[in-house]
């Protein structure tokens, strides 16, 4: 039986080619993902270990910016004491923050995946900083100098001695380039930019003079890292912690593993979808092969083969096909992993050098996935083959599934579909994370149930399409419609692959478009300002930016959205806890705005009180917060500010909740009295004449043409929110493309084998006058009908899932209303029709080329 199975595979190798391709694609995705993430993980681990090679102890400070009494970092005197310890060869103080470099045209040199960063050059006694290797010039040794990493200097075309404009959170400054360096810094390796300042300059910009945020300790020869750690720890302030370089390298490696783990899960998830779709192609292929070999298998039964032997022979065929597909798929997976690694550079992300890592796991996974998936898909056709009675050898008529034979299948499918649909509706009603979990489970059962029911659904759905074929295409259209429902099982299995792909694509599209339009409405409904000014890195703006905008020509209103944290209650009035310490109240976020100007830049719907009371030192409270706290206009709220000062704020207005404002709104004069350095993420600006190139240029000029500050108009703001959703959708479309490609292979395979089965029938049609052109049209229309049938079912189920998931996020997105993107849905259906046309090219050509006499005498 084994020899028979192998010979059968060789005899039908052309027909099994599509199955091999389907399994190969899935295996390539799985093995490529594992190889890629393993290689990436190994490269970053090696780089991480290399960056800590010479570090015995690393100290990190976590200063509290809200506590004016807390140490901002590690003081110089502590660094000096660390340097004086026995066993310490050198100790370097570090301080860093944002630093954007402008190119000669004044544009920010994009840091790609790494953020634009600045740090200090910390030379030792030899005048060198071991963290950096200079390829040109030397490190900055005075206030007017900087050094740039090699990548940033190359992008800007800068040479030693050039003048370079650098933006931090404050005004832009111009420095002389003293040197160009390379480094093992992970963010720089990932494509980020790094500017080195003189230590005193870096401290002034990022911390305070004489203070460091990090310290790295290099051990003298023979010194023990753990002993050095024990000696360093007692010297540190309470806000700092230390660890050995080896321990920190291990922790960083675990963080890398964790980050890549999420990527691996996403890619493997889509590989699983592709394999799931491939199951239907494989099962369909083996079902048709079994049907074509009815006489052969019956004869084998007649000469003594048992049912188990017949089933095993089909499974052996599947195992051989799976093994071949796994081997080819693994080779393609290696190429895919190498391609992904090379392709990352196209996005500006540099992967650390390192060899391709091939472990046992991806090899075993490729073999197991390929062989097991193929055997699993072939098991049911194998069982059906075993049930062929020997008497079937007396007839050449293949057994065709009847409607009655589908009763049990349809009953089971209806029950499973109902369970899935009920779970989806239940999850939509529950909402939140719990609701989404229920929807995920329900979607699985609903999809399985619909796939089981697809043969039953094929007749009524295709009956709706058939009139569209008969009129324009005549006999070819009529025959195509009849052929599409001749074998409901085969049609259903072929359409299932497209159904799965279109369900996922449609569901994601409905959800993405709906959320995108809700965010778009939220932006246009809440922002009255012409521009929103932000830092390019997403960090806070300096107070000087607000002052400059207030003085800019053509500006009619300016207000920051300044983030403030308030603690409810004052320590003097709180009850004491059991340990004698005052009980702290809840923290509440607040937005500090400019009274009188905020109404001109943001739309605030006041339901009670007067927003003008902000100018009197009162506060405005969001409606939901006021209701939950029992506050109303005139309520006094005792609070503790960031500087630990206590005070009382009086509610002057209650407004409808806004996504652009915190639950409490106060005037900037109130906030600034308690904050030495305000945190300003955005500034809203309204200008005379509205949005225009001239006004945008005027704002840029007022800000000193700072390359790190961005002026966003309404379209830019919409793109910021909607652009992320569209980018995510495009990525998901790309990942789902493999599943759709396998679906195309399924249609090709089904039609090719259907043409082979119907050689005699096609020959008779040719003999009675159906010419080659109409034969081709018949096969193409059949493919289009099957593709559109699967697409219609998938679109319907996808819309249902998109609605359900949307209900779980509805409460967190103001103005959420379901939007059906009819244009995209129509495009999906047209694309499905094109898939049918493309898939039918080869089978249609083969059918048209059949010799009439040879086809008629085919037995």
mmCIF file with all atom_site columns, N, CA, C and O in Angstrom, residues 499-547:
data_model
loop_
_atom_site.group_PDB
_atom_site.id
_atom_site.type_symbol
_atom_site.label_atom_id
_atom_site.label_alt_id
_atom_site.label_comp_id
_atom_site.label_asym_id
_atom_site.label_entity_id
_atom_site.label_seq_id
_atom_site.pdbx_PDB_ins_code
_atom_site.Cartn_x
_atom_site.Cartn_y
_atom_site.Cartn_z
_atom_site.occupancy
_atom_site.B_iso_or_equiv
_atom_site.pdbx_formal_charge
_atom_site.auth_seq_id
_atom_site.auth_comp_id
_atom_site.auth_asym_id
_atom_site.auth_atom_id
_atom_site.pdbx_PDB_model_num
ATOM 1   N N  . UNK A 1 499 ? -13.951 33.043 1.614  1.00 0.00 ? 499 UNK A N  1
ATOM 2   C CA . UNK A 1 499 ? -14.832 33.505 2.690  1.00 0.00 ? 499 UNK A CA 1
ATOM 3   C C  . UNK A 1 499 ? -14.026 33.899 3.926  1.00 0.00 ? 499 UNK A C  1
ATOM 4   O O  . UNK A 1 499 ? -14.264 34.950 4.533  1.00 0.00 ? 499 UNK A O  1
ATOM 5   N N  . UNK A 1 500 ? -13.067 33.064 4.304  1.00 0.00 ? 500 UNK A N  1
ATOM 6   C CA . UNK A 1 500 ? -12.250 33.349 5.488  1.00 0.00 ? 500 UNK A CA 1
ATOM 7   C C  . UNK A 1 500 ? -11.472 34.651 5.281  1.00 0.00 ? 500 UNK A C  1
ATOM 8   O O  . UNK A 1 500 ? -11.467 35.544 6.133  1.00 0.00 ? 500 UNK A O  1
ATOM 9   N N  . UNK A 1 501 ? -10.796 34.769 4.133  1.00 0.00 ? 501 UNK A N  1
ATOM 10  C CA . UNK A 1 501 ? -10.017 35.976 3.875  1.00 0.00 ? 501 UNK A CA 1
ATOM 11  C C  . UNK A 1 501 ? -10.865 37.226 3.840  1.00 0.00 ? 501 UNK A C  1
ATOM 12  O O  . UNK A 1 501 ? -10.528 38.238 4.463  1.00 0.00 ? 501 UNK A O  1
ATOM 13  N N  . UNK A 1 502 ? -12.011 37.181 3.135  1.00 0.00 ? 502 UNK A N  1
ATOM 14  C CA . UNK A 1 502 ? -12.867 38.360 3.027  1.00 0.00 ? 502 UNK A CA 1
ATOM 15  C C  . UNK A 1 502 ? -13.556 38.679 4.350  1.00 0.00 ? 502 UNK A C  1
ATOM 16  O O  . UNK A 1 502 ? -13.858 39.847 4.625  1.00 0.00 ? 502 UNK A O  1
ATOM 17  N N  . UNK A 1 503 ? -13.812 37.677 5.189  1.00 0.00 ? 503 UNK A N  1
ATOM 18  C CA . UNK A 1 503 ? -14.383 37.950 6.515  1.00 0.00 ? 503 UNK A CA 1
ATOM 19  C C  . UNK A 1 503 ? -13.430 38.808 7.336  1.00 0.00 ? 503 UNK A C  1
ATOM 20  O O  . UNK A 1 503 ? -13.820 39.823 7.929  1.00 0.00 ? 503 UNK A O  1
ATOM 21  N N  . UNK A 1 504 ? -12.165 38.415 7.351  1.00 0.00 ? 504 UNK A N  1
ATOM 22  C CA . UNK A 1 504 ? -11.175 39.166 8.130  1.00 0.00 ? 504 UNK A CA 1
ATOM 23  C C  . UNK A 1 504 ? -10.935 40.549 7.535  1.00 0.00 ? 504 UNK A C  1
ATOM 24  O O  . UNK A 1 504 ? -10.900 41.556 8.251  1.00 0.00 ? 504 UNK A O  1
ATOM 25  N N  . UNK A 1 505 ? -10.782 40.616 6.216  1.00 0.00 ? 505 UNK A N  1
ATOM 26  C CA . UNK A 1 505 ? -10.515 41.900 5.569  1.00 0.00 ? 505 UNK A CA 1
ATOM 27  C C  . UNK A 1 505 ? -11.689 42.861 5.760  1.00 0.00 ? 505 UNK A C  1
ATOM 28  O O  . UNK A 1 505 ? -11.510 44.038 6.114  1.00 0.00 ? 505 UNK A O  1
ATOM 29  N N  . UNK A 1 506 ? -12.915 42.369 5.556  1.00 0.00 ? 506 UNK A N  1
ATOM 30  C CA . UNK A 1 506 ? -14.091 43.235 5.684  1.00 0.00 ? 506 UNK A CA 1
ATOM 31  C C  . UNK A 1 506 ? -14.292 43.688 7.126  1.00 0.00 ? 506 UNK A C  1
ATOM 32  O O  . UNK A 1 506 ? -14.589 44.860 7.387  1.00 0.00 ? 506 UNK A O  1
ATOM 33  N N  . UNK A 1 507 ? -14.134 42.756 8.079  1.00 0.00 ? 507 UNK A N  1
ATOM 34  C CA . UNK A 1 507 ? -14.296 43.124 9.483  1.00 0.00 ? 507 UNK A CA 1
ATOM 35  C C  . UNK A 1 507 ? -13.315 44.201 9.902  1.00 0.00 ? 507 UNK A C  1
ATOM 36  O O  . UNK A 1 507 ? -13.688 45.184 10.557 1.00 0.00 ? 507 UNK A O  1
ATOM 37  N N  . UNK A 1 508 ? -12.056 44.045 9.514  1.00 0.00 ? 508 UNK A N  1
ATOM 38  C CA . UNK A 1 508 ? -11.038 45.041 9.851  1.00 0.00 ? 508 UNK A CA 1
ATOM 39  C C  . UNK A 1 508 ? -11.335 46.379 9.175  1.00 0.00 ? 508 UNK A C  1
ATOM 40  O O  . UNK A 1 508 ? -11.157 47.445 9.768  1.00 0.00 ? 508 UNK A O  1
ATOM 41  N N  . UNK A 1 509 ? -11.804 46.320 7.936  1.00 0.00 ? 509 UNK A N  1
ATOM 42  C CA . UNK A 1 509 ? -12.092 47.554 7.204  1.00 0.00 ? 509 UNK A CA 1
ATOM 43  C C  . UNK A 1 509 ? -13.261 48.310 7.821  1.00 0.00 ? 509 UNK A C  1
ATOM 44  O O  . UNK A 1 509 ? -13.191 49.531 8.020  1.00 0.00 ? 509 UNK A O  1
ATOM 45  N N  . UNK A 1 510 ? -14.342 47.598 8.129  1.00 0.00 ? 510 UNK A N  1
ATOM 46  C CA . UNK A 1 510 ? -15.502 48.243 8.739  1.00 0.00 ? 510 UNK A CA 1
ATOM 47  C C  . UNK A 1 510 ? -15.103 48.904 10.057 1.00 0.00 ? 510 UNK A C  1
ATOM 48  O O  . UNK A 1 510 ? -15.437 50.063 10.324 1.00 0.00 ? 510 UNK A O  1
ATOM 49  N N  . UNK A 1 511 ? -14.358 48.163 10.887 1.00 0.00 ? 511 UNK A N  1
ATOM 50  C CA . UNK A 1 511 ? -13.939 48.714 12.174 1.00 0.00 ? 511 UNK A CA 1
ATOM 51  C C  . UNK A 1 511 ? -12.995 49.893 11.989 1.00 0.00 ? 511 UNK A C  1
ATOM 52  O O  . UNK A 1 511 ? -13.142 50.937 12.639 1.00 0.00 ? 511 UNK A O  1
ATOM 53  N N  . UNK A 1 512 ? -12.011 49.750 11.091 1.00 0.00 ? 512 UNK A N  1
ATOM 54  C CA . UNK A 1 512 ? -11.026 50.809 10.884 1.00 0.00 ? 512 UNK A CA 1
ATOM 55  C C  . UNK A 1 512 ? -11.647 52.080 10.332 1.00 0.00 ? 512 UNK A C  1
ATOM 56  O O  . UNK A 1 512 ? -11.353 53.183 10.803 1.00 0.00 ? 512 UNK A O  1
ATOM 57  N N  . UNK A 1 513 ? -12.521 51.952 9.335  1.00 0.00 ? 513 UNK A N  1
ATOM 58  C CA . UNK A 1 513 ? -13.161 53.129 8.745  1.00 0.00 ? 513 UNK A CA 1
ATOM 59  C C  . UNK A 1 513 ? -14.081 53.805 9.749  1.00 0.00 ? 513 UNK A C  1
ATOM 60  O O  . UNK A 1 513 ? -14.112 55.038 9.859  1.00 0.00 ? 513 UNK A O  1
ATOM 61  N N  . UNK A 1 514 ? -14.817 53.006 10.518 1.00 0.00 ? 514 UNK A N  1
ATOM 62  C CA . UNK A 1 514 ? -15.729 53.575 11.511 1.00 0.00 ? 514 UNK A CA 1
ATOM 63  C C  . UNK A 1 514 ? -14.972 54.342 12.584 1.00 0.00 ? 514 UNK A C  1
ATOM 64  O O  . UNK A 1 514 ? -15.322 55.476 12.925 1.00 0.00 ? 514 UNK A O  1
ATOM 65  N N  . UNK A 1 515 ? -13.919 53.729 13.116 1.00 0.00 ? 515 UNK A N  1
ATOM 66  C CA . UNK A 1 515 ? -13.119 54.397 14.148 1.00 0.00 ? 515 UNK A CA 1
ATOM 67  C C  . UNK A 1 515 ? -12.432 55.634 13.567 1.00 0.00 ? 515 UNK A C  1
ATOM 68  O O  . UNK A 1 515 ? -12.379 56.699 14.197 1.00 0.00 ? 515 UNK A O  1
ATOM 69  N N  . UNK A 1 516 ? -11.908 55.516 12.330 1.00 0.00 ? 516 UNK A N  1
ATOM 70  C CA . UNK A 1 516 ? -11.234 56.640 11.705 1.00 0.00 ? 516 UNK A CA 1
ATOM 71  C C  . UNK A 1 516 ? -12.156 57.834 11.527 1.00 0.00 ? 516 UNK A C  1
ATOM 72  O O  . UNK A 1 516 ? -11.779 58.973 11.807 1.00 0.00 ? 516 UNK A O  1
ATOM 73  N N  . UNK A 1 517 ? -13.394 57.587 11.084 1.00 0.00 ? 517 UNK A N  1
ATOM 74  C CA . UNK A 1 517 ? -14.330 58.696 10.898 1.00 0.00 ? 517 UNK A CA 1
ATOM 75  C C  . UNK A 1 517 ? -14.776 59.283 12.234 1.00 0.00 ? 517 UNK A C  1
ATOM 76  O O  . UNK A 1 517 ? -15.022 60.484 12.343 1.00 0.00 ? 517 UNK A O  1
ATOM 77  N N  . UNK A 1 518 ? -14.889 58.426 13.265 1.00 0.00 ? 518 UNK A N  1
ATOM 78  C CA . UNK A 1 518 ? -15.243 58.942 14.593 1.00 0.00 ? 518 UNK A CA 1
ATOM 79  C C  . UNK A 1 518 ? -14.150 59.866 15.121 1.00 0.00 ? 518 UNK A C  1
ATOM 80  O O  . UNK A 1 518 ? -14.430 60.936 15.672 1.00 0.00 ? 518 UNK A O  1
ATOM 81  N N  . UNK A 1 519 ? -12.889 59.447 14.931 1.00 0.00 ? 519 UNK A N  1
ATOM 82  C CA . UNK A 1 519 ? -11.774 60.291 15.362 1.00 0.00 ? 519 UNK A CA 1
ATOM 83  C C  . UNK A 1 519 ? -11.711 61.573 14.540 1.00 0.00 ? 519 UNK A C  1
ATOM 84  O O  . UNK A 1 519 ? -11.381 62.645 15.058 1.00 0.00 ? 519 UNK A O  1
ATOM 85  N N  . UNK A 1 520 ? -12.021 61.462 13.263 1.00 0.00 ? 520 UNK A N  1
ATOM 86  C CA . UNK A 1 520 ? -12.027 62.643 12.405 1.00 0.00 ? 520 UNK A CA 1
ATOM 87  C C  . UNK A 1 520 ? -13.083 63.640 12.864 1.00 0.00 ? 520 UNK A C  1
ATOM 88  O O  . UNK A 1 520 ? -12.830 64.843 12.953 1.00 0.00 ? 520 UNK A O  1
ATOM 89  N N  . UNK A 1 521 ? -14.288 63.120 13.187 1.00 0.00 ? 521 UNK A N  1
ATOM 90  C CA . UNK A 1 521 ? -15.349 64.006 13.679 1.00 0.00 ? 521 UNK A CA 1
ATOM 91  C C  . UNK A 1 521 ? -14.971 64.614 15.022 1.00 0.00 ? 521 UNK A C  1
ATOM 92  O O  . UNK A 1 521 ? -15.253 65.776 15.300 1.00 0.00 ? 521 UNK A O  1
ATOM 93  N N  . UNK A 1 522 ? -14.310 63.792 15.861 1.00 0.00 ? 522 UNK A N  1
ATOM 94  C CA . UNK A 1 522 ? -13.892 64.284 17.165 1.00 0.00 ? 522 UNK A CA 1
ATOM 95  C C  . UNK A 1 522 ? -12.919 65.449 17.008 1.00 0.00 ? 522 UNK A C  1
ATOM 96  O O  . UNK A 1 522 ? -12.997 66.451 17.736 1.00 0.00 ? 522 UNK A O  1
ATOM 97  N N  . UNK A 1 523 ? -12.025 65.343 16.015 1.00 0.00 ? 523 UNK A N  1
ATOM 98  C CA . UNK A 1 523 ? -11.055 66.408 15.779 1.00 0.00 ? 523 UNK A CA 1
ATOM 99  C C  . UNK A 1 523 ? -11.744 67.676 15.295 1.00 0.00 ? 523 UNK A C  1
ATOM 100 O O  . UNK A 1 523 ? -11.541 68.768 15.835 1.00 0.00 ? 523 UNK A O  1
ATOM 101 N N  . UNK A 1 524 ? -12.562 67.547 14.263 1.00 0.00 ? 524 UNK A N  1
ATOM 102 C CA . UNK A 1 524 ? -13.193 68.732 13.690 1.00 0.00 ? 524 UNK A CA 1
ATOM 103 C C  . UNK A 1 524 ? -14.227 69.339 14.628 1.00 0.00 ? 524 UNK A C  1
ATOM 104 O O  . UNK A 1 524 ? -14.458 70.550 14.601 1.00 0.00 ? 524 UNK A O  1
ATOM 105 N N  . UNK A 1 525 ? -14.854 68.518 15.474 1.00 0.00 ? 525 UNK A N  1
ATOM 106 C CA . UNK A 1 525 ? -15.884 69.031 16.373 1.00 0.00 ? 525 UNK A CA 1
ATOM 107 C C  . UNK A 1 525 ? -15.295 69.745 17.591 1.00 0.00 ? 525 UNK A C  1
ATOM 108 O O  . UNK A 1 525 ? -15.972 70.584 18.200 1.00 0.00 ? 525 UNK A O  1
ATOM 109 N N  . UNK A 1 526 ? -14.078 69.393 17.967 1.00 0.00 ? 526 UNK A N  1
ATOM 110 C CA . UNK A 1 526 ? -13.526 69.928 19.211 1.00 0.00 ? 526 UNK A CA 1
ATOM 111 C C  . UNK A 1 526 ? -12.469 71.004 19.023 1.00 0.00 ? 526 UNK A C  1
ATOM 112 O O  . UNK A 1 526 ? -12.218 71.778 19.938 1.00 0.00 ? 526 UNK A O  1
ATOM 113 N N  . UNK A 1 527 ? -11.812 71.021 17.868 1.00 0.00 ? 527 UNK A N  1
ATOM 114 C CA . UNK A 1 527 ? -10.722 71.988 17.666 1.00 0.00 ? 527 UNK A CA 1
ATOM 115 C C  . UNK A 1 527 ? -11.200 73.132 16.782 1.00 0.00 ? 527 UNK A C  1
ATOM 116 O O  . UNK A 1 527 ? -11.565 72.932 15.623 1.00 0.00 ? 527 UNK A O  1
ATOM 117 N N  . UNK A 1 528 ? -11.191 74.337 17.323 1.00 0.00 ? 528 UNK A N  1
ATOM 118 C CA . UNK A 1 528 ? -11.525 75.544 16.565 1.00 0.00 ? 528 UNK A CA 1
ATOM 119 C C  . UNK A 1 528 ? -10.258 76.240 16.078 1.00 0.00 ? 528 UNK A C  1
ATOM 120 O O  . UNK A 1 528 ? -10.308 77.061 15.158 1.00 0.00 ? 528 UNK A O  1
ATOM 121 N N  . UNK A 1 529 ? -9.127  75.928 16.700 1.00 0.00 ? 529 UNK A N  1
ATOM 122 C CA . UNK A 1 529 ? -7.866  76.580 16.349 1.00 0.00 ? 529 UNK A CA 1
ATOM 123 C C  . UNK A 1 529 ? -7.458  76.222 14.924 1.00 0.00 ? 529 UNK A C  1
ATOM 124 O O  . UNK A 1 529 ? -7.849  75.189 14.377 1.00 0.00 ? 529 UNK A O  1
ATOM 125 N N  . UNK A 1 530 ? -6.642  77.072 14.339 1.00 0.00 ? 530 UNK A N  1
ATOM 126 C CA . UNK A 1 530 ? -6.127  76.808 13.000 1.00 0.00 ? 530 UNK A CA 1
ATOM 127 C C  . UNK A 1 530 ? -4.938  75.852 13.035 1.00 0.00 ? 530 UNK A C  1
ATOM 128 O O  . UNK A 1 530 ? -4.728  75.087 12.086 1.00 0.00 ? 530 UNK A O  1
ATOM 129 N N  . UNK A 1 531 ? -4.169  75.886 14.131 1.00 0.00 ? 531 UNK A N  1
ATOM 130 C CA . UNK A 1 531 ? -2.968  75.058 14.218 1.00 0.00 ? 531 UNK A CA 1
ATOM 131 C C  . UNK A 1 531 ? -2.819  74.462 15.613 1.00 0.00 ? 531 UNK A C  1
ATOM 132 O O  . UNK A 1 531 ? -3.217  75.083 16.609 1.00 0.00 ? 531 UNK A O  1
ATOM 133 N N  . UNK A 1 532 ? -2.248  73.264 15.647 1.00 0.00 ? 532 UNK A N  1
ATOM 134 C CA . UNK A 1 532 ? -1.829  72.660 16.906 1.00 0.00 ? 532 UNK A CA 1
ATOM 135 C C  . UNK A 1 532 ? -0.311  72.509 16.828 1.00 0.00 ? 532 UNK A C  1
ATOM 136 O O  . UNK A 1 532 ? 0.210   71.855 15.920 1.00 0.00 ? 532 UNK A O  1
ATOM 137 N N  . UNK A 1 533 ? 0.387   73.133 17.749 1.00 0.00 ? 533 UNK A N  1
ATOM 138 C CA . UNK A 1 533 ? 1.848   73.135 17.749 1.00 0.00 ? 533 UNK A CA 1
ATOM 139 C C  . UNK A 1 533 ? 2.344   72.063 18.715 1.00 0.00 ? 533 UNK A C  1
ATOM 140 O O  . UNK A 1 533 ? 1.926   72.025 19.883 1.00 0.00 ? 533 UNK A O  1
ATOM 141 N N  . UNK A 1 534 ? 3.217   71.167 18.225 1.00 0.00 ? 534 UNK A N  1
ATOM 142 C CA . UNK A 1 534 ? 3.722   70.056 19.038 1.00 0.00 ? 534 UNK A CA 1
ATOM 143 C C  . UNK A 1 534 ? 5.211   69.857 18.752 1.00 0.00 ? 534 UNK A C  1
ATOM 144 O O  . UNK A 1 534 ? 5.736   70.336 17.744 1.00 0.00 ? 534 UNK A O  1
ATOM 145 N N  . UNK A 1 535 ? 5.858   69.112 19.646 1.00 0.00 ? 535 UNK A N  1
ATOM 146 C CA . UNK A 1 535 ? 7.233   68.699 19.400 1.00 0.00 ? 535 UNK A CA 1
ATOM 147 C C  . UNK A 1 535 ? 7.218   67.491 18.466 1.00 0.00 ? 535 UNK A C  1
ATOM 148 O O  . UNK A 1 535 ? 6.351   66.630 18.546 1.00 0.00 ? 535 UNK A O  1
ATOM 149 N N  . UNK A 1 536 ? 8.192   67.424 17.576 1.00 0.00 ? 536 UNK A N  1
ATOM 150 C CA . UNK A 1 536 ? 8.250   66.336 16.603 1.00 0.00 ? 536 UNK A CA 1
ATOM 151 C C  . UNK A 1 536 ? 8.420   64.978 17.268 1.00 0.00 ? 536 UNK A C  1
ATOM 152 O O  . UNK A 1 536 ? 7.966   63.958 16.749 1.00 0.00 ? 536 UNK A O  1
ATOM 153 N N  . UNK A 1 537 ? 9.056   64.948 18.446 1.00 0.00 ? 537 UNK A N  1
ATOM 154 C CA . UNK A 1 537 ? 9.274   63.680 19.148 1.00 0.00 ? 537 UNK A CA 1
ATOM 155 C C  . UNK A 1 537 ? 8.153   63.347 20.112 1.00 0.00 ? 537 UNK A C  1
ATOM 156 O O  . UNK A 1 537 ? 8.215   62.338 20.824 1.00 0.00 ? 537 UNK A O  1
ATOM 157 N N  . UNK A 1 538 ? 7.105   64.182 20.159 1.00 0.00 ? 538 UNK A N  1
ATOM 158 C CA . UNK A 1 538 ? 6.002   63.929 21.075 1.00 0.00 ? 538 UNK A CA 1
ATOM 159 C C  . UNK A 1 538 ? 6.265   64.383 22.490 1.00 0.00 ? 538 UNK A C  1
ATOM 160 O O  . UNK A 1 538 ? 5.424   64.177 23.375 1.00 0.00 ? 538 UNK A O  1
ATOM 161 N N  . UNK A 1 539 ? 7.407   65.010 22.745 1.00 0.00 ? 539 UNK A N  1
ATOM 162 C CA . UNK A 1 539 ? 7.732   65.478 24.082 1.00 0.00 ? 539 UNK A CA 1
ATOM 163 C C  . UNK A 1 539 ? 7.099   66.831 24.378 1.00 0.00 ? 539 UNK A C  1
ATOM 164 O O  . UNK A 1 539 ? 6.365   67.395 23.568 1.00 0.00 ? 539 UNK A O  1
ATOM 165 N N  . UNK A 1 540 ? 7.393   67.374 25.561 1.00 0.00 ? 540 UNK A N  1
ATOM 166 C CA . UNK A 1 540 ? 6.786   68.662 25.948 1.00 0.00 ? 540 UNK A CA 1
ATOM 167 C C  . UNK A 1 540 ? 7.478   69.848 25.297 1.00 0.00 ? 540 UNK A C  1
ATOM 168 O O  . UNK A 1 540 ? 8.677   69.807 25.004 1.00 0.00 ? 540 UNK A O  1
ATOM 169 N N  . UNK A 1 541 ? 6.716   70.889 25.086 1.00 0.00 ? 541 UNK A N  1
ATOM 170 C CA . UNK A 1 541 ? 7.249   72.147 24.575 1.00 0.00 ? 541 UNK A CA 1
ATOM 171 C C  . UNK A 1 541 ? 7.774   73.000 25.722 1.00 0.00 ? 541 UNK A C  1
ATOM 172 O O  . UNK A 1 541 ? 7.269   72.920 26.846 1.00 0.00 ? 541 UNK A O  1
ATOM 173 N N  . UNK A 1 542 ? 8.769   73.808 25.429 1.00 0.00 ? 542 UNK A N  1
ATOM 174 C CA . UNK A 1 542 ? 9.303   74.727 26.431 1.00 0.00 ? 542 UNK A CA 1
ATOM 175 C C  . UNK A 1 542 ? 8.370   75.935 26.572 1.00 0.00 ? 542 UNK A C  1
ATOM 176 O O  . UNK A 1 542 ? 7.666   76.305 25.625 1.00 0.00 ? 542 UNK A O  1
ATOM 177 N N  . UNK A 1 543 ? 8.374   76.524 27.759 1.00 0.00 ? 543 UNK A N  1
ATOM 178 C CA . UNK A 1 543 ? 7.540   77.703 27.985 1.00 0.00 ? 543 UNK A CA 1
ATOM 179 C C  . UNK A 1 543 ? 7.875   78.824 26.998 1.00 0.00 ? 543 UNK A C  1
ATOM 180 O O  . UNK A 1 543 ? 7.005   79.619 26.623 1.00 0.00 ? 543 UNK A O  1
ATOM 181 N N  . UNK A 1 544 ? 9.139   78.874 26.552 1.00 0.00 ? 544 UNK A N  1
ATOM 182 C CA . UNK A 1 544 ? 9.544   79.924 25.613 1.00 0.00 ? 544 UNK A CA 1
ATOM 183 C C  . UNK A 1 544 ? 8.763   79.837 24.306 1.00 0.00 ? 544 UNK A C  1
ATOM 184 O O  . UNK A 1 544 ? 8.538   80.857 23.640 1.00 0.00 ? 544 UNK A O  1
ATOM 185 N N  . UNK A 1 545 ? 8.328   78.612 23.914 1.00 0.00 ? 545 UNK A N  1
ATOM 186 C CA . UNK A 1 545 ? 7.541   78.456 22.694 1.00 0.00 ? 545 UNK A CA 1
ATOM 187 C C  . UNK A 1 545 ? 6.187   79.135 22.850 1.00 0.00 ? 545 UNK A C  1
ATOM 188 O O  . UNK A 1 545 ? 5.693   79.795 21.924 1.00 0.00 ? 545 UNK A O  1
ATOM 189 N N  . UNK A 1 546 ? 5.572   78.998 24.025 1.00 0.00 ? 546 UNK A N  1
ATOM 190 C CA . UNK A 1 546 ? 4.290   79.645 24.285 1.00 0.00 ? 546 UNK A CA 1
ATOM 191 C C  . UNK A 1 546 ? 4.435   81.162 24.247 1.00 0.00 ? 546 UNK A C  1
ATOM 192 O O  . UNK A 1 546 ? 3.620   81.872 23.650 1.00 0.00 ? 546 UNK A O  1
ATOM 193 N N  . UNK A 1 547 ? 5.498   81.662 24.868 1.00 0.00 ? 547 UNK A N  1
ATOM 194 C CA . UNK A 1 547 ? 5.736   83.110 24.883 1.00 0.00 ? 547 UNK A CA 1
ATOM 195 C C  . UNK A 1 547 ? 5.944   83.646 23.479 1.00 0.00 ? 547 UNK A C  1
ATOM 196 O O  . UNK A 1 547 ? 5.408   84.704 23.108 1.00 0.00 ? 547 UNK A O  1
#
